[in-house]
Amino acid sequence: KRFCQVPGFRSEFLIRILGERCRLENVLEHDIARRVFEQHLSLELASENIHFYDRSLSYLAKYDSRTDAANLAEAQSLYRTYIASDAPEQVNIPQSMLNTCRNIVLAEDHEAHAVAPDFRFPPRDLFGPATTEALKLMEKDNFRRFIKAPAFTQLLKDLRAYEGIDISNIADDLKGGGPT
């Protein structure tokens, strides 16, 4: 069981305690920290991953409330904006993921790509692997630079983060490393 079920509160607590050892998920769940991170991405000219991440989560969240035609239109928009070879905000994902998304979004035989459990087209998790990949890229690249940037140091000051805390006896669940 998690320490706190309110993401923003939990994230602020963890950012304040963990400081530079906090996780990207903590920053993304905290409104102020997220805005500072988005500004950092903008300065690095690297906003495409977070834009894709947000849009793909929105696609997933609204999936059940839309018709298959509306889901296909949104999937095609996501593909054209973030995945296609000429996409204006192309994300860096493996070719195999790009091919899978392209083959499904541009498919003429929709039934061939409708998968269990609900056999809808396009599939609910069409962008799942690509979204995970974009998140990993942000964490390994942009986020590592962000936590070393003056903007993050200022964020910690603004949040009145704790300094010099020994986190060795903080539960892995609180640090984000344990079961949820």
Short mmCIF file of C-alpha atoms in Angstrom, two decimals:
data_model
loop_
_atom_site.label_atom_id
_atom_site.label_comp_id
_atom_site.label_asym_id
_atom_site.label_seq_id
_atom_site.Cartn_x
_atom_site.Cartn_y
_atom_site.Cartn_z
CA LYS A 1 0.00 0.00 0.00
CA ARG A 2 1.35 3.40 -0.95
CA PHE A 3 2.19 6.08 1.58
CA CYS A 4 -0.27 8.56 0.09
CA GLN A 5 -2.80 8.28 -2.70
CA VAL A 6 -2.82 12.02 -3.55
CA PRO A 7 -0.19 12.25 -6.32
CA GLY A 8 0.70 15.96 -5.97
CA PHE A 9 1.05 15.79 -2.20
CA ARG A 10 3.04 12.56 -2.33
CA SER A 11 5.27 13.95 -5.06
CA GLU A 12 6.03 17.16 -3.20
CA PHE A 13 6.92 15.16 -0.10
CA LEU A 14 9.26 12.95 -2.12
CA ILE A 15 10.84 15.83 -4.04
CA ARG A 16 11.50 17.66 -0.77
CA ILE A 17 13.04 14.62 0.90
CA LEU A 18 14.85 13.01 -2.04
CA GLY A 19 15.99 16.19 -3.80
CA GLU A 20 18.26 15.22 -6.71
CA ARG A 21 17.40 11.57 -6.08
CA CYS A 22 13.71 12.07 -6.84
CA ARG A 23 12.18 10.37 -9.84
CA LEU A 24 10.74 11.79 -13.03
CA GLU A 25 7.31 10.49 -12.04
CA ASN A 26 7.44 12.68 -8.91
CA VAL A 27 8.17 15.76 -11.00
CA LEU A 28 5.44 14.94 -13.54
CA GLU A 29 2.84 14.50 -10.78
CA HIS A 30 3.67 17.84 -9.12
CA ASP A 31 2.18 20.90 -10.88
CA ILE A 32 4.96 23.38 -10.09
CA ALA A 33 7.83 20.93 -10.61
CA ARG A 34 6.28 19.80 -13.88
CA ARG A 35 6.08 23.38 -15.17
CA VAL A 36 9.75 23.93 -14.31
CA PHE A 37 10.67 20.67 -16.06
CA GLU A 38 8.62 21.65 -19.13
CA GLN A 39 10.49 24.98 -19.26
CA HIS A 40 13.76 23.04 -19.08
CA LEU A 41 12.65 20.82 -21.97
CA SER A 42 11.71 23.88 -23.97
CA LEU A 43 15.15 25.41 -23.40
CA GLU A 44 16.71 22.14 -24.58
CA LEU A 45 14.41 22.15 -27.62
CA ALA A 46 13.22 18.74 -26.46
CA SER A 47 9.52 19.11 -25.64
CA GLU A 48 8.32 16.44 -28.07
CA ASN A 49 8.58 13.55 -25.61
CA ILE A 50 6.46 15.17 -22.91
CA HIS A 51 3.93 16.37 -25.48
CA PHE A 52 3.67 12.83 -26.88
CA TYR A 53 3.49 11.39 -23.36
CA ASP A 54 0.61 13.72 -22.45
CA ARG A 55 -1.31 13.15 -25.69
CA SER A 56 -0.93 9.38 -25.52
CA LEU A 57 -2.17 9.33 -21.92
CA SER A 58 -5.12 11.47 -23.01
CA TYR A 59 -5.81 9.04 -25.87
CA LEU A 60 -5.87 6.20 -23.36
CA ALA A 61 -7.98 8.07 -20.77
CA LYS A 62 -10.67 9.02 -23.32
CA TYR A 63 -10.57 5.76 -25.26
CA ASP A 64 -13.71 4.19 -23.78
CA SER A 65 -15.79 7.34 -24.17
CA ARG A 66 -15.05 7.69 -27.90
CA THR A 67 -16.23 5.76 -30.91
CA ASP A 68 -13.74 3.67 -32.85
CA ALA A 69 -13.82 6.31 -35.60
CA ALA A 70 -12.95 9.06 -33.11
CA ASN A 71 -10.18 6.91 -31.62
CA LEU A 72 -8.80 6.27 -35.09
CA ALA A 73 -8.82 10.00 -35.87
CA GLU A 74 -6.95 10.72 -32.62
CA ALA A 75 -4.51 7.86 -33.25
CA GLN A 76 -3.82 9.17 -36.75
CA SER A 77 -3.26 12.66 -35.36
CA LEU A 78 -0.82 11.31 -32.77
CA TYR A 79 0.97 9.33 -35.45
CA ARG A 80 1.27 12.32 -37.83
CA THR A 81 2.40 14.68 -35.05
CA TYR A 82 4.88 12.46 -33.17
CA ILE A 83 5.74 9.21 -34.94
CA ALA A 84 5.68 9.59 -38.75
CA SER A 85 9.06 10.11 -40.42
CA ASP A 86 8.04 13.69 -41.28
CA ALA A 87 6.33 14.40 -37.93
CA PRO A 88 6.78 17.99 -36.71
CA GLU A 89 7.55 16.75 -33.16
CA GLN A 90 9.00 13.34 -33.93
CA VAL A 91 9.86 11.24 -30.89
CA ASN A 92 12.87 8.95 -30.95
CA ILE A 93 11.47 5.43 -30.71
CA PRO A 94 12.80 2.16 -32.11
CA GLN A 95 11.93 1.42 -35.72
CA SER A 96 9.93 -1.65 -34.68
CA MET A 97 7.59 0.51 -32.55
CA LEU A 98 7.29 3.05 -35.33
CA ASN A 99 6.42 0.30 -37.82
CA THR A 100 3.81 -1.22 -35.49
CA CYS A 101 2.09 2.13 -34.97
CA ARG A 102 2.25 2.97 -38.70
CA ASN A 103 0.92 -0.43 -39.78
CA ILE A 104 -2.05 -0.19 -37.44
CA VAL A 105 -2.90 3.49 -37.93
CA LEU A 106 -2.69 3.25 -41.72
CA ALA A 107 -4.28 -0.22 -41.98
CA GLU A 108 -7.18 -0.71 -44.34
CA ASP A 109 -8.20 -4.02 -42.75
CA HIS A 110 -9.28 -2.84 -39.31
CA GLU A 111 -10.50 -6.25 -38.15
CA ALA A 112 -7.02 -7.74 -38.56
CA HIS A 113 -5.69 -5.32 -35.94
CA ALA A 114 -8.57 -5.44 -33.45
CA VAL A 115 -7.19 -7.29 -30.44
CA ALA A 116 -8.51 -8.81 -27.23
CA PRO A 117 -9.95 -8.07 -24.76
CA ASP A 118 -12.44 -5.74 -26.48
CA PHE A 119 -11.57 -6.20 -30.18
CA ARG A 120 -11.82 -2.50 -30.90
CA PHE A 121 -9.85 -0.66 -33.54
CA PRO A 122 -7.47 0.97 -33.08
CA PRO A 123 -6.27 -1.03 -30.07
CA ARG A 124 -6.41 0.61 -26.66
CA ASP A 125 -2.67 0.19 -26.02
CA LEU A 126 -1.54 1.21 -29.52
CA PHE A 127 0.89 3.80 -28.13
CA GLY A 128 1.74 2.03 -24.86
CA PRO A 129 5.24 0.80 -25.77
CA ALA A 130 6.12 4.08 -27.51
CA THR A 131 4.89 6.07 -24.50
CA THR A 132 7.03 3.95 -22.18
CA GLU A 133 10.02 4.49 -24.47
CA ALA A 134 9.49 8.28 -24.54
CA LEU A 135 9.31 8.30 -20.74
CA LYS A 136 12.54 6.28 -20.48
CA LEU A 137 14.28 8.66 -22.87
CA MET A 138 13.18 11.68 -20.83
CA GLU A 139 14.36 10.03 -17.63
CA LYS A 140 17.75 8.95 -18.97
CA ASP A 141 18.50 12.15 -20.84
CA ASN A 142 16.59 15.36 -20.13
CA PHE A 143 15.69 14.58 -16.53
CA ARG A 144 19.30 13.81 -15.57
CA ARG A 145 20.35 17.23 -16.84
CA PHE A 146 17.31 18.87 -15.24
CA ILE A 147 18.17 17.73 -11.72
CA LYS A 148 21.63 19.28 -12.15
CA ALA A 149 20.26 22.56 -13.53
CA PRO A 150 19.93 25.82 -11.56
CA ALA A 151 16.16 25.74 -12.17
CA PHE A 152 15.88 22.48 -10.20
CA THR A 153 18.06 23.86 -7.40
CA GLN A 154 15.74 26.87 -7.24
CA LEU A 155 12.70 24.59 -7.26
CA LEU A 156 14.09 22.72 -4.25
CA LYS A 157 14.60 26.04 -2.45
CA ASP A 158 11.08 27.18 -3.32
CA LEU A 159 9.64 23.90 -2.02
CA ARG A 160 11.84 24.19 1.07
CA ALA A 161 13.43 20.82 0.45
CA TYR A 162 15.27 19.12 3.26
CA GLU A 163 19.04 19.00 3.01
CA GLY A 164 21.41 16.30 4.16
CA ILE A 165 18.73 13.73 4.93
CA ASP A 166 19.83 10.12 5.27
CA ILE A 167 17.33 8.26 3.10
CA SER A 168 18.78 4.81 3.68
CA ASN A 169 15.93 3.81 5.98
CA ILE A 170 13.13 5.27 3.87
CA ALA A 171 10.97 2.49 2.47
CA ASP A 172 11.53 1.62 -1.18
CA ASP A 173 7.82 2.26 -1.76
CA LEU A 174 8.30 5.90 -0.79
CA LYS A 175 11.30 6.24 -3.12
CA GLY A 176 9.32 4.66 -5.93
CA GLY A 177 11.39 1.50 -6.10
CA GLY A 178 9.07 -0.95 -4.39
CA PRO A 179 5.66 -2.45 -5.06
CA THR A 180 2.75 -0.08 -5.39
#
